[in-house]
Coordinates of N, CA, C and O in Angstrom, one line a residue:
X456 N 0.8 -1.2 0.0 CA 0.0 0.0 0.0 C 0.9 1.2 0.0 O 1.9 1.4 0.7
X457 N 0.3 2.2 -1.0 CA 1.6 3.3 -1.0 C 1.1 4.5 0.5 O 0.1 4.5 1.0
X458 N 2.0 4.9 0.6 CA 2.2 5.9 1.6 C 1.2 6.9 1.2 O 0.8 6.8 0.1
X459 N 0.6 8.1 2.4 CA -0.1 9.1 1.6 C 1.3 10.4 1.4 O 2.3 10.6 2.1
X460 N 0.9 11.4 -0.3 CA 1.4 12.4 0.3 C 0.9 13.3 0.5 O -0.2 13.7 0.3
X461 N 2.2 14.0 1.0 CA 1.9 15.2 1.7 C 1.7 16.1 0.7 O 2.4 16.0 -0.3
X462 N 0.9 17.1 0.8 CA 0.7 18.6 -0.1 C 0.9 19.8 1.0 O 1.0 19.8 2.3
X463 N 1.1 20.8 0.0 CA 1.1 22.0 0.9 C 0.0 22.3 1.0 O -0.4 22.6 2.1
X464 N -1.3 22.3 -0.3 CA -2.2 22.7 0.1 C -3.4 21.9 1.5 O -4.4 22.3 1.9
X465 N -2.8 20.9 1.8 CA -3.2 19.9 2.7 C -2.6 20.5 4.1 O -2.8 19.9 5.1
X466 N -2.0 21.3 4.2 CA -1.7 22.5 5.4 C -2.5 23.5 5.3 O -2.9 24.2 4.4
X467 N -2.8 23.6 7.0 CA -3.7 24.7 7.7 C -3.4 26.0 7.1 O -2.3 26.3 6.6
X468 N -4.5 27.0 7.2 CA -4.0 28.5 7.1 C -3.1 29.0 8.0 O -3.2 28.7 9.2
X469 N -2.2 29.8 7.6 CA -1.3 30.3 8.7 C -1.6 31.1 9.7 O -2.3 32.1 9.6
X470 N -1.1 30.7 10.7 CA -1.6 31.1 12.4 C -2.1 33.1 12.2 O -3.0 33.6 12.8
X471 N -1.5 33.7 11.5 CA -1.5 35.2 11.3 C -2.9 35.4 10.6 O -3.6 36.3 11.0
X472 N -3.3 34.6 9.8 CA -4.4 34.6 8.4 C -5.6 34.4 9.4 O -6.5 35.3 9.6
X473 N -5.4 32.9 10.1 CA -6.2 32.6 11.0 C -7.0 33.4 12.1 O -8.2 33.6 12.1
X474 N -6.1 34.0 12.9 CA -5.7 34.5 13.7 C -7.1 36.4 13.3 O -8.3 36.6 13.7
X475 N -6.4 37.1 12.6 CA -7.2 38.4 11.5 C -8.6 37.5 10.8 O -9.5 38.2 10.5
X476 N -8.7 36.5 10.8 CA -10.9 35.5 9.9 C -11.2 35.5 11.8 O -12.4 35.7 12.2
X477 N -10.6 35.3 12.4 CA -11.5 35.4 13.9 C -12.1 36.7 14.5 O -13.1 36.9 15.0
X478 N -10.7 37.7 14.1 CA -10.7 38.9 14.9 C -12.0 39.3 13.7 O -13.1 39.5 14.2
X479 N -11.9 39.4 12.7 CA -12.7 40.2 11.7 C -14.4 39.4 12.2 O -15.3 40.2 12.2
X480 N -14.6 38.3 12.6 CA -15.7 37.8 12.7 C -16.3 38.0 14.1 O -17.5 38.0 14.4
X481 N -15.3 38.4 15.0 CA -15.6 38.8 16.6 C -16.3 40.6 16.0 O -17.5 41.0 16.0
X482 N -15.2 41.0 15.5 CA -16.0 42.3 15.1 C -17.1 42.2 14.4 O -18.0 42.0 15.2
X483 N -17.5 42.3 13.3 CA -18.3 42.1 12.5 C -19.8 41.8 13.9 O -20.6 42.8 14.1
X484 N -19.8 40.5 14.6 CA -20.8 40.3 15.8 C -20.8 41.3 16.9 O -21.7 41.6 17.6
X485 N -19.7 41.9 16.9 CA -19.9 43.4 18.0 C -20.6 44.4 17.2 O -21.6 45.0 17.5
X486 N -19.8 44.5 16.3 CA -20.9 45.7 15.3 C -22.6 45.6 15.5 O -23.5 46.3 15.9
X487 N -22.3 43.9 14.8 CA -24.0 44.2 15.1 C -24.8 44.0 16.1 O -26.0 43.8 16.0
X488 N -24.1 44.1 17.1 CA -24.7 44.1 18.9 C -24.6 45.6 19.1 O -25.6 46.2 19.5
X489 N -23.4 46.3 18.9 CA -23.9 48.1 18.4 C -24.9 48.6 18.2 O -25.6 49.3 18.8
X490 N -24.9 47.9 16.6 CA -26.6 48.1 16.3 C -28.1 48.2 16.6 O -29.0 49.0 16.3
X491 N -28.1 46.6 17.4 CA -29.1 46.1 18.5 C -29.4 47.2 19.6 O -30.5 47.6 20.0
X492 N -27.7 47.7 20.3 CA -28.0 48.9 21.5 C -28.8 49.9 20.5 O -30.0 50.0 20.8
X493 N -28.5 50.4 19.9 CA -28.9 52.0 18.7 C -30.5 51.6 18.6 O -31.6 52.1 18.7
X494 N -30.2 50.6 18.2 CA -31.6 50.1 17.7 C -33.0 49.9 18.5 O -34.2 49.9 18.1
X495 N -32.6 49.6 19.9 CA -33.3 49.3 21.4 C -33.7 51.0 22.1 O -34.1 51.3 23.2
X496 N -33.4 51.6 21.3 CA -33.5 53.4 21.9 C -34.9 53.8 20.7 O -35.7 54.7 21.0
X497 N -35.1 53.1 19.8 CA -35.5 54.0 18.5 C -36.9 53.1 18.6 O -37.9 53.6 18.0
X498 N -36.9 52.0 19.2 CA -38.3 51.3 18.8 C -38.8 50.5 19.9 O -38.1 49.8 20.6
X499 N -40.0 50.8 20.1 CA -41.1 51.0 21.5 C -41.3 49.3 21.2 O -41.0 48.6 20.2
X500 N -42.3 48.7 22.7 CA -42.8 47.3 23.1 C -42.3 46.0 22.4 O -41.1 46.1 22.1
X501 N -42.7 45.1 22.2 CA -41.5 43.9 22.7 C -40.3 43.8 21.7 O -39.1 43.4 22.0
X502 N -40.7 44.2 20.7 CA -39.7 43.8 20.0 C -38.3 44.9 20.5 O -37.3 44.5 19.9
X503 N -38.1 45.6 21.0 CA -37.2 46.4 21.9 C -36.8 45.4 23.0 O -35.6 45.5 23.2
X504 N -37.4 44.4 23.7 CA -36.9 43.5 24.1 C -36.5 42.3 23.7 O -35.9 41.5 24.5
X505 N -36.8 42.0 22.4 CA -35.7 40.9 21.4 C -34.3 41.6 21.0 O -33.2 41.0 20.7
X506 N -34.5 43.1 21.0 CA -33.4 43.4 20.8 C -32.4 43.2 21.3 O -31.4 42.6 20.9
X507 N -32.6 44.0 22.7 CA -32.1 44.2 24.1 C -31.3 42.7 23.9 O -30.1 42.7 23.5
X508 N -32.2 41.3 24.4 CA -31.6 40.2 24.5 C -30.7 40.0 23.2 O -29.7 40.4 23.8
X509 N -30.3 39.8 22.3 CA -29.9 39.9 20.9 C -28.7 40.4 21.7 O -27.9 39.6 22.1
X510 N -28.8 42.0 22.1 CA -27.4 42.3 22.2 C -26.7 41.7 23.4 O -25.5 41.5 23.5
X511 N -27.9 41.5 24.4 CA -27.2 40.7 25.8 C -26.5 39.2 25.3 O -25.4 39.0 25.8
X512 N -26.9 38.4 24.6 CA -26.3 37.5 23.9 C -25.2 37.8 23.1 O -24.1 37.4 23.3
X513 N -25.4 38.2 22.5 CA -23.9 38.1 21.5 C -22.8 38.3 21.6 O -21.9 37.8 21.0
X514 N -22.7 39.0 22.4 CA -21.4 39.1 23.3 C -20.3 37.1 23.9 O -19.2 36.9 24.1
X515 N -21.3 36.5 24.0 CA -21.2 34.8 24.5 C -21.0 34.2 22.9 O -20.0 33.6 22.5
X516 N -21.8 34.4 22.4 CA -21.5 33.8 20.8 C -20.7 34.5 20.1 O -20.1 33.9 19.3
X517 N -20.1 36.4 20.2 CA -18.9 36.5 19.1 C -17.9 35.6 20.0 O -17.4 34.8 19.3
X518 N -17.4 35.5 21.2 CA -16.4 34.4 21.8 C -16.6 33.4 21.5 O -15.6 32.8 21.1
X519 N -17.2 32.9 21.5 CA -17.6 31.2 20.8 C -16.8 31.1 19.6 O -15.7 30.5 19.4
X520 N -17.7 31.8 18.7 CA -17.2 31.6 17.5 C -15.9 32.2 17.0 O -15.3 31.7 16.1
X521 N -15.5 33.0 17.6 CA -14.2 33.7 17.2 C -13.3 32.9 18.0 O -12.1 33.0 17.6
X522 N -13.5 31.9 19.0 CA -12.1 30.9 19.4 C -12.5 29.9 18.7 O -11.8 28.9 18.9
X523 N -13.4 29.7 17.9 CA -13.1 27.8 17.1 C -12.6 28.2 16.2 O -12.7 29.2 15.6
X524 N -11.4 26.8 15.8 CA -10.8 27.0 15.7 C -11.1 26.9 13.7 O -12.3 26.6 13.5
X525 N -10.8 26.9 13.0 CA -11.1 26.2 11.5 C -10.6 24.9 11.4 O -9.4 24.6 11.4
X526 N -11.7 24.2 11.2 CA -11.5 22.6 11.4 C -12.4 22.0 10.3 O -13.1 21.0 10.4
X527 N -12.2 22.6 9.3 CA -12.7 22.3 7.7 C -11.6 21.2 7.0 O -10.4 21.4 6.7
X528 N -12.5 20.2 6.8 CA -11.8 19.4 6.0 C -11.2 19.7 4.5 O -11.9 20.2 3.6
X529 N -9.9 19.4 4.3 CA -9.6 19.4 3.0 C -9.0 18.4 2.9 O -8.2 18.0 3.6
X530 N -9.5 17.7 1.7 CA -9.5 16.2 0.9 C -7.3 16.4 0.6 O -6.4 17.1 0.3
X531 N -7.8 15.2 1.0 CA -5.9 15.3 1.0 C -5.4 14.9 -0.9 O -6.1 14.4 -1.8
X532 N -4.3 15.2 -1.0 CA -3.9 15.2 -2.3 C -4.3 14.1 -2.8 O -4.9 14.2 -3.8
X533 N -3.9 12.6 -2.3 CA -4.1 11.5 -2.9 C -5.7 10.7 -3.5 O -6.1 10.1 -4.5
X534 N -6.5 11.4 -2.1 CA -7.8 11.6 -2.6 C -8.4 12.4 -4.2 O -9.3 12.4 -5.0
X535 N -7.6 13.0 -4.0 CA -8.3 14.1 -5.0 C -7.2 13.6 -6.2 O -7.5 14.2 -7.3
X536 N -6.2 12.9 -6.2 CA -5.8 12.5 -7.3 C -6.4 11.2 -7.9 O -6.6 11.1 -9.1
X537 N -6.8 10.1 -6.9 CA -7.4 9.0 -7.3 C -8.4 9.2 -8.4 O -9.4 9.9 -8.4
X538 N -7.8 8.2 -9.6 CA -9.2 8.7 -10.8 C -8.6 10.3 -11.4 O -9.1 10.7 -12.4
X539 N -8.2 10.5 -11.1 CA -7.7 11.5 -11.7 C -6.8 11.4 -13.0 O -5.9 10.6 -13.0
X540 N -7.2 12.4 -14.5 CA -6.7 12.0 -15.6 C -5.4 13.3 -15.8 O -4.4 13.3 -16.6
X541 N -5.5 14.1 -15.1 CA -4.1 15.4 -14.9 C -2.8 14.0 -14.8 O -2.6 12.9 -14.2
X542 N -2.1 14.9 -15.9 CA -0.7 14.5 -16.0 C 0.3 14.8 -14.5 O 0.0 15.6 -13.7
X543 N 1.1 14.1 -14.5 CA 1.7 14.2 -13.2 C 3.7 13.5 -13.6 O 3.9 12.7 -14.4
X544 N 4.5 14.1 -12.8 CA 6.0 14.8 -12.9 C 6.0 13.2 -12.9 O 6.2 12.5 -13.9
X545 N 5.7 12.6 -11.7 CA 6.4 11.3 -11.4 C 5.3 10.5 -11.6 O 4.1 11.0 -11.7
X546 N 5.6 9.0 -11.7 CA 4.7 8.0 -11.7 C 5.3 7.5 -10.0 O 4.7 6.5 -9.5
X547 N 5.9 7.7 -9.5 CA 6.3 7.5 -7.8 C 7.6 6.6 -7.8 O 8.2 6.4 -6.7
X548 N 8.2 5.9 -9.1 CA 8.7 4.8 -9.3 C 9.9 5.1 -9.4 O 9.9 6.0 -10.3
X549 N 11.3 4.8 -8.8 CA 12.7 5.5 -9.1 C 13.6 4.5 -8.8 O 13.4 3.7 -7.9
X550 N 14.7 4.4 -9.8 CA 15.9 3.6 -10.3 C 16.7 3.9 -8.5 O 16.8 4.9 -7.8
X551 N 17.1 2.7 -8.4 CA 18.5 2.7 -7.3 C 19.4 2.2 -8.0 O 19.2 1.4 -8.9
X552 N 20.6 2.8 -7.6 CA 21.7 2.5 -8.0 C 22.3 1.3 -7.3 O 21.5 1.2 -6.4
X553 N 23.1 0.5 -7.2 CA 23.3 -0.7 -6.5 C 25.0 -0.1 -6.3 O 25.6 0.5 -7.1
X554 N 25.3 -0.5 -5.1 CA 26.6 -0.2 -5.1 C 27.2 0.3 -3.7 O 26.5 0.2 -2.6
X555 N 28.1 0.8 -3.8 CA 28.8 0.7 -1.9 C 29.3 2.0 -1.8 O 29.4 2.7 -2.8
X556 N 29.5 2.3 -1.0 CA 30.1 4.0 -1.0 C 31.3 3.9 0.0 O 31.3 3.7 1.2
X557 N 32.4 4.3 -0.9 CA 34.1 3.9 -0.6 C 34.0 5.7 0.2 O 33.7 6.8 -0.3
X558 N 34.5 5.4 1.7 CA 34.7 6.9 2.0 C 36.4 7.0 2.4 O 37.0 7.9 3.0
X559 N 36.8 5.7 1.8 CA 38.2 5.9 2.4 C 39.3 6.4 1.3 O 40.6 6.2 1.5
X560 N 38.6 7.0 0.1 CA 39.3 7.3 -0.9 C 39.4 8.9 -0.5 O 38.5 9.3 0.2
X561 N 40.3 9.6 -0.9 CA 40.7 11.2 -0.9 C 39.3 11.8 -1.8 O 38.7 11.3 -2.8
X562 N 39.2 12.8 -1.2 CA 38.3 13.6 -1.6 C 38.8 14.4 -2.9 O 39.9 14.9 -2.6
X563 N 38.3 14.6 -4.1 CA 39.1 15.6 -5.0 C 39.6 17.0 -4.5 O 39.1 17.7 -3.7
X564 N 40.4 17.2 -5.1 CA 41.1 18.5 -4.7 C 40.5 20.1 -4.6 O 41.1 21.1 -4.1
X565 N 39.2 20.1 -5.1 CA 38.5 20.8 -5.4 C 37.5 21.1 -4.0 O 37.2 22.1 -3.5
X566 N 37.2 19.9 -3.7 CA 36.2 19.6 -1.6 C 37.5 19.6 -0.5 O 38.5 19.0 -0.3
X567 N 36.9 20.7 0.0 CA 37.7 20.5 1.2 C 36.9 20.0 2.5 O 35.7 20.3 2.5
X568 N 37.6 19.1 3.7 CA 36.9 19.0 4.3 C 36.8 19.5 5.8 O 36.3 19.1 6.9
X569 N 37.4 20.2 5.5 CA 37.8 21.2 7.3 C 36.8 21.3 7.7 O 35.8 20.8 7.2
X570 N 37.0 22.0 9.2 CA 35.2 22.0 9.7 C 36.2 23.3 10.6 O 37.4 23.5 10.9
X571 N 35.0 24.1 10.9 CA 35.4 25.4 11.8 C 36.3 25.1 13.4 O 37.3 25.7 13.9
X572 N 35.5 24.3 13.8 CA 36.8 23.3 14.9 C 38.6 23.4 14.1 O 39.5 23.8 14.8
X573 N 38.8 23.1 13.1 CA 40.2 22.7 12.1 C 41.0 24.3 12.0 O 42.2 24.4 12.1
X574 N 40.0 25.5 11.8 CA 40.6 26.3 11.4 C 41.2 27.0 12.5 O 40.5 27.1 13.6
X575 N 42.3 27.4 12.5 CA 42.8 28.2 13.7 C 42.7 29.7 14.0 O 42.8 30.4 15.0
X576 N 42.4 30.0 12.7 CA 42.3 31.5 13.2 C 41.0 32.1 12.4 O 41.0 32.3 11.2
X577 N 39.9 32.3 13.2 CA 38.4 33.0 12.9 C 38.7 34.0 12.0 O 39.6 34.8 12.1
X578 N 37.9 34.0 11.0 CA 37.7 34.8 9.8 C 36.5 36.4 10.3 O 35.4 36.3 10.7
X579 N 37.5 37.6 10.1 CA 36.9 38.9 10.4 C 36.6 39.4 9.3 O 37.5 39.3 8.5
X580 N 35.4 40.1 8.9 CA 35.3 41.0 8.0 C 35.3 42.5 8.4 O 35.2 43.4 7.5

C-alpha cells in the first residue's frame, strides 16, 4: 500500500491569516450588537426586548465563534488524485543504483573537508 502524500495545500492556514478570519468575525458580531444597542433606543414594546436580548447575547456567541478554531476538511492530495486523468511529474517509481560507497578514498582536490573546529584563526570581515 503506497504511503499518503503530503501537499502543501493539505496545510492549515497560517496562524496570522487565522488568527485576522477570527478577529474580523468577533468584530463584525460586535458591530452588530452596536446596532441592537442603537436600535433598542429607536423602537417602543416587545420587540425592543428581542433586541435588548440579541445584544445581551452576543457578546457569549462573538467568543464562541471567534475561538473555534477552522476545522474544515480538505481532501488530501491522494484523494483528489485518485481517478484523476491530470498529467503528473512522477509516476512514484525511481531507479537505485546498486553499489557501496568507498569513504576511504581522498576527496578531489576541489572539496575541502575542514570543519570550523580545524581552522585556527576566525575569519573577520
Amino acid at each position: 500500500m503506497a504511503e499518503p502524500r503530503t501537499s502543501i495545500t493539505d496545510a492549515p492556514d497560517a496562524a496570522s491569516r487565522d488568527a485576522s478570519k477570527r478577529t474580523k468575525r468577533y468584530l463584525i458580531m460586535m458591530g452588530i450588537r452596536v446596532v441592537c444597542i442603537m436600535t433598542a433606543f429607536l423602537i417602543p414594546g416587545w420587540p425592543k426586548w428581542v433586541v435588548i436580548a440579541a445584544a445581551a447575547i452576543l457578546p457569549g456567541i462573538a467568543v464562541l465563534v471567534a475561538n473555534q478554531p477552522n476545522r474544515r476538511k480538505i481532501a488530501s492530495s491522494q484523494e483528489q488524485d485518485e481517478g484523476s486523468d491530470r498529467p503528473q511529474l512522477s509516476d512514484g517509481s525511481y531507479d537505485v543504483v546498486p553499489g557501496e560507497l568507498d569513504e576511504t578514498s581522498e576527496p578531489p582536490s576541489h572539496v575541502s573537508r575542514s570543519t570550523p573546529q580545524d581552522d585556527p584563526a576566525p575569519h573577520t570581515s
